Short mmCIF file of C-alpha atoms and ligand atoms in Angstrom, two decimals:
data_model
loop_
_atom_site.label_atom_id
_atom_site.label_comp_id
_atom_site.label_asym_id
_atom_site.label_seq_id
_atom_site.Cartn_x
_atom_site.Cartn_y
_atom_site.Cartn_z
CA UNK A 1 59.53 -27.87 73.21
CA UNK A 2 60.25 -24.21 72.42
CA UNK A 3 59.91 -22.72 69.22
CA UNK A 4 63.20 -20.82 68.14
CA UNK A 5 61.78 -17.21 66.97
CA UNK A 6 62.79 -16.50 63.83
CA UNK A 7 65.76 -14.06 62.58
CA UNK A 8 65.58 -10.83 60.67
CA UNK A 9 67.73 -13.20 57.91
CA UNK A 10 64.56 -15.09 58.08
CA UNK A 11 62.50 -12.24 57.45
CA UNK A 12 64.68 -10.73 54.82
CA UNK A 13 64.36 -14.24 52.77
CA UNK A 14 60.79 -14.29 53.30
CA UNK A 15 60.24 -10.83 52.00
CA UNK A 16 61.94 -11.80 48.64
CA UNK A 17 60.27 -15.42 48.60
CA UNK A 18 56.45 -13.66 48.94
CA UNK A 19 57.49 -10.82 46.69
CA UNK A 20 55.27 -9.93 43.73
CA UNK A 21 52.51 -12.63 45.53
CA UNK A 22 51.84 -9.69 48.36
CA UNK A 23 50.61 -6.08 47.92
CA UNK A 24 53.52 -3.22 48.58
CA UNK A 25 50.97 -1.34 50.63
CA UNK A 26 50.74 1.74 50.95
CA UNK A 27 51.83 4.50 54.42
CA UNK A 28 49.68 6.87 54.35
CA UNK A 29 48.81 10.60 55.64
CA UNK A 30 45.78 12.33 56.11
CA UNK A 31 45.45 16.43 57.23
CA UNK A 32 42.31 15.63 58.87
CA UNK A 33 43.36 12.50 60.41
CA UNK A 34 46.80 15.06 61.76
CA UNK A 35 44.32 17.36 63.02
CA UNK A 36 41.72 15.00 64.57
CA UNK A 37 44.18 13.61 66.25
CA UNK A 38 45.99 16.46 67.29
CA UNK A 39 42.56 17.46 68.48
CA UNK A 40 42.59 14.66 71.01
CA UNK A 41 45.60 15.94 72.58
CA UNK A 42 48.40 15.11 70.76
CA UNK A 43 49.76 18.24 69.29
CA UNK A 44 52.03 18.13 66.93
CA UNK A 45 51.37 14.70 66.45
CA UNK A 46 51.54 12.86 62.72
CA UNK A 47 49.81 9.37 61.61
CA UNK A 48 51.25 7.28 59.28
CA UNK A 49 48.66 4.84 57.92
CA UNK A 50 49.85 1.29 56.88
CA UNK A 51 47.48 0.13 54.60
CA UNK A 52 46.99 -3.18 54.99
CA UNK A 53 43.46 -3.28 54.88
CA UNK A 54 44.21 -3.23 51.17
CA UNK A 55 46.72 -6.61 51.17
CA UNK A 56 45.47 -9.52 49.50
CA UNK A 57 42.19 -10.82 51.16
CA UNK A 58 41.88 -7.84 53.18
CA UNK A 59 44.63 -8.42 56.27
CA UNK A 60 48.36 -8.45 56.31
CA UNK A 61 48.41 -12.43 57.95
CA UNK A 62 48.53 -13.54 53.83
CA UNK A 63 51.82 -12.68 54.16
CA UNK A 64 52.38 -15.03 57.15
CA UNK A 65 50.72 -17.86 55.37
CA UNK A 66 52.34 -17.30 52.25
CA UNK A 67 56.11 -17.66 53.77
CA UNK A 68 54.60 -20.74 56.02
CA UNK A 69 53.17 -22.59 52.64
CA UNK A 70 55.69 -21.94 50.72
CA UNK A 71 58.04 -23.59 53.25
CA UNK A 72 56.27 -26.58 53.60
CA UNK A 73 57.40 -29.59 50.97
CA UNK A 74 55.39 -31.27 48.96
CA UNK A 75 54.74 -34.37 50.89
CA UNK A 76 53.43 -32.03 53.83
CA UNK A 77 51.44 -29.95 51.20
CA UNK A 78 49.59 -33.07 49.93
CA UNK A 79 48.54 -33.97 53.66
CA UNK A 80 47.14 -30.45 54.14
CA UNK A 81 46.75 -28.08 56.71
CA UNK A 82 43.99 -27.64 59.30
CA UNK A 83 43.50 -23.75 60.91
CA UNK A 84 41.19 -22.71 63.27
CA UNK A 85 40.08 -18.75 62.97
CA UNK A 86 37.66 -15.94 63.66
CA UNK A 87 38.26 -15.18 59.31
CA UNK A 88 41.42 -13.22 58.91
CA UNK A 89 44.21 -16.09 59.70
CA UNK A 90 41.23 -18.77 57.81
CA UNK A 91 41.35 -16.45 54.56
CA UNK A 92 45.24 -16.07 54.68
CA UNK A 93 45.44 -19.82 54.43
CA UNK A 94 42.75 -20.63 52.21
CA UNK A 95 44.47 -17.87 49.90
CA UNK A 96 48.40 -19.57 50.38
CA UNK A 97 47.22 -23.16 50.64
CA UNK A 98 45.24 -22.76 46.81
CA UNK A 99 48.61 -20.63 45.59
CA UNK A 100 50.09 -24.03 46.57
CA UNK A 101 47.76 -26.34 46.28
CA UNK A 102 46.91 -28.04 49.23
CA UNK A 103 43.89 -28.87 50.75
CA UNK A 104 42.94 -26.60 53.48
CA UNK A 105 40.46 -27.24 56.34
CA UNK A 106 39.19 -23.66 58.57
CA UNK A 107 37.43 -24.37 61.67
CA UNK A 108 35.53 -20.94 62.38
CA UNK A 109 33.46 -20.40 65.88
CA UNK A 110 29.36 -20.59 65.04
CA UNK A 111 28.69 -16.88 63.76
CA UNK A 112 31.36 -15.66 62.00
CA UNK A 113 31.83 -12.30 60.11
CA UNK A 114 29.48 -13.41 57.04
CA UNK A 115 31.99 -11.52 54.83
CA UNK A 116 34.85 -13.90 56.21
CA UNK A 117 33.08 -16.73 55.68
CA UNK A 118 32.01 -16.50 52.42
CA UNK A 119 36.12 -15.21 51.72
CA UNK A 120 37.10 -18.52 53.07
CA UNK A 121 34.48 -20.44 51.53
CA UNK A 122 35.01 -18.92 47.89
CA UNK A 123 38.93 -19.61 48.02
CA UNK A 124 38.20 -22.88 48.33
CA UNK A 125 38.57 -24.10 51.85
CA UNK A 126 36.28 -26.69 53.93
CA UNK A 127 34.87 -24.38 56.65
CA UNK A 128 33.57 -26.20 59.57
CA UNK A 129 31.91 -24.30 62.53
CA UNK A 130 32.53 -25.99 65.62
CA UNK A 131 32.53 -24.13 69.04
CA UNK A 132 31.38 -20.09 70.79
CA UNK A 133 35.10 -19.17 71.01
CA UNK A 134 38.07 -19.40 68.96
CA UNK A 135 39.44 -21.38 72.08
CA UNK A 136 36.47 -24.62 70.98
CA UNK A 137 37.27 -24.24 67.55
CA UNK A 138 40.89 -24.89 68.25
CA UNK A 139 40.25 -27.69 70.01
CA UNK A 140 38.68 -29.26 67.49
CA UNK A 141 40.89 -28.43 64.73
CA UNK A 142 43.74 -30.06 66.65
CA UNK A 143 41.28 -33.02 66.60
CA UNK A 144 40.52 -32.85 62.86
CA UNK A 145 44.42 -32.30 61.74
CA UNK A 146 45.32 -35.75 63.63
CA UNK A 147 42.85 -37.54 61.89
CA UNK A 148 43.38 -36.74 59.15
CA UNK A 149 47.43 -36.39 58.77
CA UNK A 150 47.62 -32.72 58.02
CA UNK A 151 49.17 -29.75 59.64
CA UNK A 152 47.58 -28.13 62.47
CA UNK A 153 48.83 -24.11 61.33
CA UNK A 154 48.81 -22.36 64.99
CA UNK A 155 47.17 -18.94 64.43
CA UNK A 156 50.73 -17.59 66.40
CA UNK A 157 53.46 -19.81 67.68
CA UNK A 158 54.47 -20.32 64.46
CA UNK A 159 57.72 -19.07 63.46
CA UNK A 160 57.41 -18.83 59.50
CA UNK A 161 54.23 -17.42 59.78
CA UNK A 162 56.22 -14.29 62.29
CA UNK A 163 58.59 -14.13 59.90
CA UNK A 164 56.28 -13.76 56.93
CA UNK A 165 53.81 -11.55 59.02
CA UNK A 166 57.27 -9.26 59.89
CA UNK A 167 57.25 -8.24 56.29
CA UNK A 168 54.85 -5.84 57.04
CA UNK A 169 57.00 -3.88 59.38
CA UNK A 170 60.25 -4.17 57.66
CA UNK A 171 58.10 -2.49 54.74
CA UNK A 172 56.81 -0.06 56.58
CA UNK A 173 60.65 1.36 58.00
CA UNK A 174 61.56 1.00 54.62
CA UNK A 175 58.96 3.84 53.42
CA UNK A 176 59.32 6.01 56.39
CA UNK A 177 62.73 5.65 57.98
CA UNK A 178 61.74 8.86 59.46
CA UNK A 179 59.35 7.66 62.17
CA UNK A 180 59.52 7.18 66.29
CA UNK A 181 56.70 5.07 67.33
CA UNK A 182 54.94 2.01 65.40
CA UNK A 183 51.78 1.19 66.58
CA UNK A 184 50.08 -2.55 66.37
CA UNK A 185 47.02 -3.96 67.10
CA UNK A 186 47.43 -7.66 69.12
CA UNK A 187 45.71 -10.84 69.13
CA UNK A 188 48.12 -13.73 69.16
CA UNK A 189 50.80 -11.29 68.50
CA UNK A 190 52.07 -12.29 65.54
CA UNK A 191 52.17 -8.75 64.31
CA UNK A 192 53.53 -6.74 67.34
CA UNK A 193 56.35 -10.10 68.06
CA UNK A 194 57.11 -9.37 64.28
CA UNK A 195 57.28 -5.60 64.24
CA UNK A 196 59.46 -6.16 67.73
CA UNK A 197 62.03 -7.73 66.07
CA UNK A 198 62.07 -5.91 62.72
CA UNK A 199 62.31 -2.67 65.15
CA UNK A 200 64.91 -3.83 67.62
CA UNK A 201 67.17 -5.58 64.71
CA UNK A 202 66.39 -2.30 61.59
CA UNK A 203 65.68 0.36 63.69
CA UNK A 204 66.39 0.11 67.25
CA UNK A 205 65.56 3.74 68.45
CA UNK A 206 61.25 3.07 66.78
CA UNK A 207 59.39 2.26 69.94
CA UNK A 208 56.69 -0.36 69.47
CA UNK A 209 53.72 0.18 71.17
CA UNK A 210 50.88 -3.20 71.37
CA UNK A 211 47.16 -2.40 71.44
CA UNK A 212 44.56 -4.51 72.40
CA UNK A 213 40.85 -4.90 72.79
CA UNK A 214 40.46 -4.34 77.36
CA UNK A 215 37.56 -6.98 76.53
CA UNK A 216 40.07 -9.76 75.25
CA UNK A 217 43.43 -8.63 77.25
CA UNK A 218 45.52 -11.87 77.59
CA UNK A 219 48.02 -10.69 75.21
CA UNK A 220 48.38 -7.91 77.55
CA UNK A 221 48.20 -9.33 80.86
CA UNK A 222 50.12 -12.23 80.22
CA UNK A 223 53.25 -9.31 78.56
CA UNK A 224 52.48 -7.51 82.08
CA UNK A 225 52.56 -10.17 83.70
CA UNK A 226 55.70 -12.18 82.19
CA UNK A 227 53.77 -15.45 82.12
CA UNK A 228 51.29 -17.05 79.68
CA UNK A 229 47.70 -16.39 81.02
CA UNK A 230 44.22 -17.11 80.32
CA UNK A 231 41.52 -14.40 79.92
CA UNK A 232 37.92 -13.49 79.28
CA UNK A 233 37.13 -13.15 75.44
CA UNK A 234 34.49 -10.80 74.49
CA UNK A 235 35.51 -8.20 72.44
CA UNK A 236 33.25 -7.69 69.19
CA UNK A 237 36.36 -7.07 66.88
CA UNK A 238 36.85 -10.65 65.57
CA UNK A 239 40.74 -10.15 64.56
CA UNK A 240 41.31 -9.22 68.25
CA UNK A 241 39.06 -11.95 70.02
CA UNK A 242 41.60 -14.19 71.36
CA UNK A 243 41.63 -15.42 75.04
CA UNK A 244 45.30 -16.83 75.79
CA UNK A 245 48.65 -15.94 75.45
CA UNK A 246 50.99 -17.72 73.33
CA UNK A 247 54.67 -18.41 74.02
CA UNK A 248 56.77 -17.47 70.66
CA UNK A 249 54.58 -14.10 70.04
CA UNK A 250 55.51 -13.29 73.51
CA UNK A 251 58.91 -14.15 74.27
CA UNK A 252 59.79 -11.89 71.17
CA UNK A 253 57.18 -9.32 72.75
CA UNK A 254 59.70 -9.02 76.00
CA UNK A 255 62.52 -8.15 73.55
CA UNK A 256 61.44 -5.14 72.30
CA UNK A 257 57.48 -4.18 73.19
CA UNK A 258 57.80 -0.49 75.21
CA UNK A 259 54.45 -0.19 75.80
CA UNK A 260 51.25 -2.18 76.15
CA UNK A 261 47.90 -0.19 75.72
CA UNK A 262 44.17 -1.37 76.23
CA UNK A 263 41.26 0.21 74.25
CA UNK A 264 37.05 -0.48 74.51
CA UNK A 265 35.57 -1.36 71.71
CA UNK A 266 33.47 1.67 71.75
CA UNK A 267 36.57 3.21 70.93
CA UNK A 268 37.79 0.91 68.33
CA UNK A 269 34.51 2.04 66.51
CA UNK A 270 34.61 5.47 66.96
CA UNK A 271 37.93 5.02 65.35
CA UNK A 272 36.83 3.05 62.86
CA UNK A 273 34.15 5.84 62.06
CA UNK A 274 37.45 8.10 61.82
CA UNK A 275 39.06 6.03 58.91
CA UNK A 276 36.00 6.15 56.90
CA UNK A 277 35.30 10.00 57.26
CA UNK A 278 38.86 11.34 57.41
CA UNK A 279 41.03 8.82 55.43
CA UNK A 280 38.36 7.47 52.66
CA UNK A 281 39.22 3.92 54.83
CA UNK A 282 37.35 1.04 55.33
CA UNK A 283 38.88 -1.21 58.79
CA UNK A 284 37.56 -3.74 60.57
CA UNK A 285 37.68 -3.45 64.44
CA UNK A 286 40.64 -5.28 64.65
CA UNK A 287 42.21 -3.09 61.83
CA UNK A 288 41.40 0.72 64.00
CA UNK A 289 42.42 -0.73 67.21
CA UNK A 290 45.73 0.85 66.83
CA UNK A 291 44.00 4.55 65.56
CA UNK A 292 41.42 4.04 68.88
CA UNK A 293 44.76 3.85 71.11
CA UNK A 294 46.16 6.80 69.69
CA UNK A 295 42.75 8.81 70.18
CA UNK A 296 42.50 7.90 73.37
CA UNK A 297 45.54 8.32 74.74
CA UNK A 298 46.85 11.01 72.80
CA UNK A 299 48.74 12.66 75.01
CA UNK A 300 51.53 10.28 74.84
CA UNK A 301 51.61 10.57 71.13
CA UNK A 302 52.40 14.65 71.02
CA UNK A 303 54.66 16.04 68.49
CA UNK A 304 55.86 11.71 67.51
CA UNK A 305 56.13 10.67 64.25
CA UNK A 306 53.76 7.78 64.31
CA UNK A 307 52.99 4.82 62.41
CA UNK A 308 49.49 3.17 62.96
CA UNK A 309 49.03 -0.21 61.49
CA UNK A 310 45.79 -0.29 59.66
CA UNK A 311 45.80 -4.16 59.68
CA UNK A 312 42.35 -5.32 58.02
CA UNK A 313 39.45 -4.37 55.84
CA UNK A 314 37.29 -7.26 56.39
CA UNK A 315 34.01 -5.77 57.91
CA UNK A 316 30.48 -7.09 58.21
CA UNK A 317 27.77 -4.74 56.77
CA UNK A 318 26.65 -4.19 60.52
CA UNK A 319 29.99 -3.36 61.40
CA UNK A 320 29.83 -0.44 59.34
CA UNK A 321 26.65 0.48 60.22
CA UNK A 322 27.30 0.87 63.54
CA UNK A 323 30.88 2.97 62.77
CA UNK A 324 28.87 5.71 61.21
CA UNK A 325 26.21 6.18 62.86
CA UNK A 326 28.33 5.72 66.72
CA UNK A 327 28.91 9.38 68.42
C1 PLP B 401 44.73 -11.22 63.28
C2 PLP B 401 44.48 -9.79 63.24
C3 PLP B 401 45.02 -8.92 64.21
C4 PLP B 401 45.81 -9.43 65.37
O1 PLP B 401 47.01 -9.96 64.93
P1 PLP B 401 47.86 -10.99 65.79
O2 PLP B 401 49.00 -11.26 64.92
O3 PLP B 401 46.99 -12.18 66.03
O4 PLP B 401 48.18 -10.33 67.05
C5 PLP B 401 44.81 -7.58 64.07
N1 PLP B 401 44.08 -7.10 63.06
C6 PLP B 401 43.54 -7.88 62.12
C7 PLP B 401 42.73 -7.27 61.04
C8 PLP B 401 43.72 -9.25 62.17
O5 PLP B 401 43.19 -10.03 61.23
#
């Protein structure tokens, strides 16, 4: 059965019901970052950073969970709730699920982001590591969440957790009403679906503009495409390894999305390299996906206004490593 997407009303309540349990984050500007990028090609071109590398638990999906946890009633609470994750959607629930407290279950693929895991583990979750890809470990969860009664939480077709995640956004037009283009890094979609329909219902004339890993593109091909496909997996930046489209994110994708770009992970470090040296930031891959699409195709980002959603913070000690010493 369809999921109904949820309304800016819905978003509206959820920003009051996860207020004061959320960071305000900050939008940002950099003169290096301005010129760096204006560098690349885009002249005349200026970044707005959305800081969400600095929510709660590092990513801006705690305020997805919240709104979804919160909206749950008690009996469902006491059953629990089963996610499956690469870390960023695992430590969003662990996070909501103790503000709540219910018992939460993460199924992580073998190998995760060591600094995810231990998140996870220290906010109290059961991790289990079942599975190479996210796609095994999802499997399994479903597995785990009938046997045991409890919620399956989708990391994406989930309409409280859009609504929650669409925060963000709405935020973000709030502090700068002034600019043209937001861009948002995909996985699911939950963040570009939410910042669609915060755009097209706040601020109709802000283009949103999706990025993605071109190692993990189903997001992208399936938004091309106008169907729900499967693709190959393999980008390194965890928040963006997801192989499948998903039918809520991208219905509300069709709505509003005016452009669909694909960056290498290469790039997605050399960006990430950028936030540390010319905004003092620390992203994950996932979190300078948005920053690589601008840098590499910055021509179509002359003389705009631009927000870039920094979107996580969680990275691995070799993560880093790699950002500053890449070229
Ligand atoms: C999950 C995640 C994304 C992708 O978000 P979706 O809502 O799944 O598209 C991007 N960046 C970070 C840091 C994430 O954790």
């Amino acid at each position: 059965m369809p999921l109904d997407p949820p309304t800016v009303a819905d978003v509206l309540t959820a920003q009051r019901r996860i207020d004061g349990l959320v960071v305000r984050t900050p939008a940002s500007s950099y003169a290096e970052l301005d010129r760096l990028v204006d560098d690349a090609g885009a002249s005349g071109a200026h970044v707005v950073v959305k800081h969400e590398n600095l929510q709660r638990t590092g990513a801006f999906k705690v305020r997805g969970a919240l709104n979804l946890l919160l909206r749950m009633s008690d009996d469902a609470r006491r059953r629990g709730i089963v996610g499956y994750s690469t870390g960023n959607h695992a430590q969003a629930l662990a996070d909501a699920a103790r503000h709540v407290g219910a018992p939460c279950t993460i199924v992580m693929p073998t190998a995760p982001n060591p600094v995810k895991e231990r998140a996870v583990r220290a906010l109290g979750a059961e991790v289990v590591l079942h599975g190479e890809r996210l796609e095994d470990a999802c499997a399994h969860a479903e597995q785990l969440a009938e046997d045991r009664g409890a919620r399956l939480v989708s990391a994406a077709d989930e309409p409280d957790l859009v609504a929650g995640v669409a925060t963000a956004s709405l935020e973000l037009l709030q502090q700068r009403p002034d600019l043209d283009v937001l861009v948002v890094p995909v996985g699911g979609g939950s963040g570009a679906a939410a910042a669609c329909l915060v755009a097209a219902a706040v601020a109709p004339r802000v283009r949103v503009v999706g990025v993605q890993a071109a190692a993990s593109p189903a997001a992208h091909d399936s938004w091309r495409a106008g169907e729900l496909l499967v693709r190959p997996n393999r980008t390194r930046a965890e928040g963006l390894a997801v192989g499948r489209g998903f039918a809520l994110t991208q219905g509300l994708l069709r709505t509003h999305l005016s452009d669909f770009l694909l960056v290498d992970d290469d790039a997605i470090t050399r960006a990430q390299r950028v936030y540390l040296t010319a905004g003092r930031t620390v992203s994950e891959g996932a979190g300078a996906a948005a920053l690589a699409a601008v840098l590499t195709h910055a021509e179509r980002f002359a003389g705009v206004r631009t927000g870039v959603v920094c979107s996580g913070g969680n990275a691995s000690e070799a993560e880093l490593r790699r950002a500053l010493t890449s070229a």
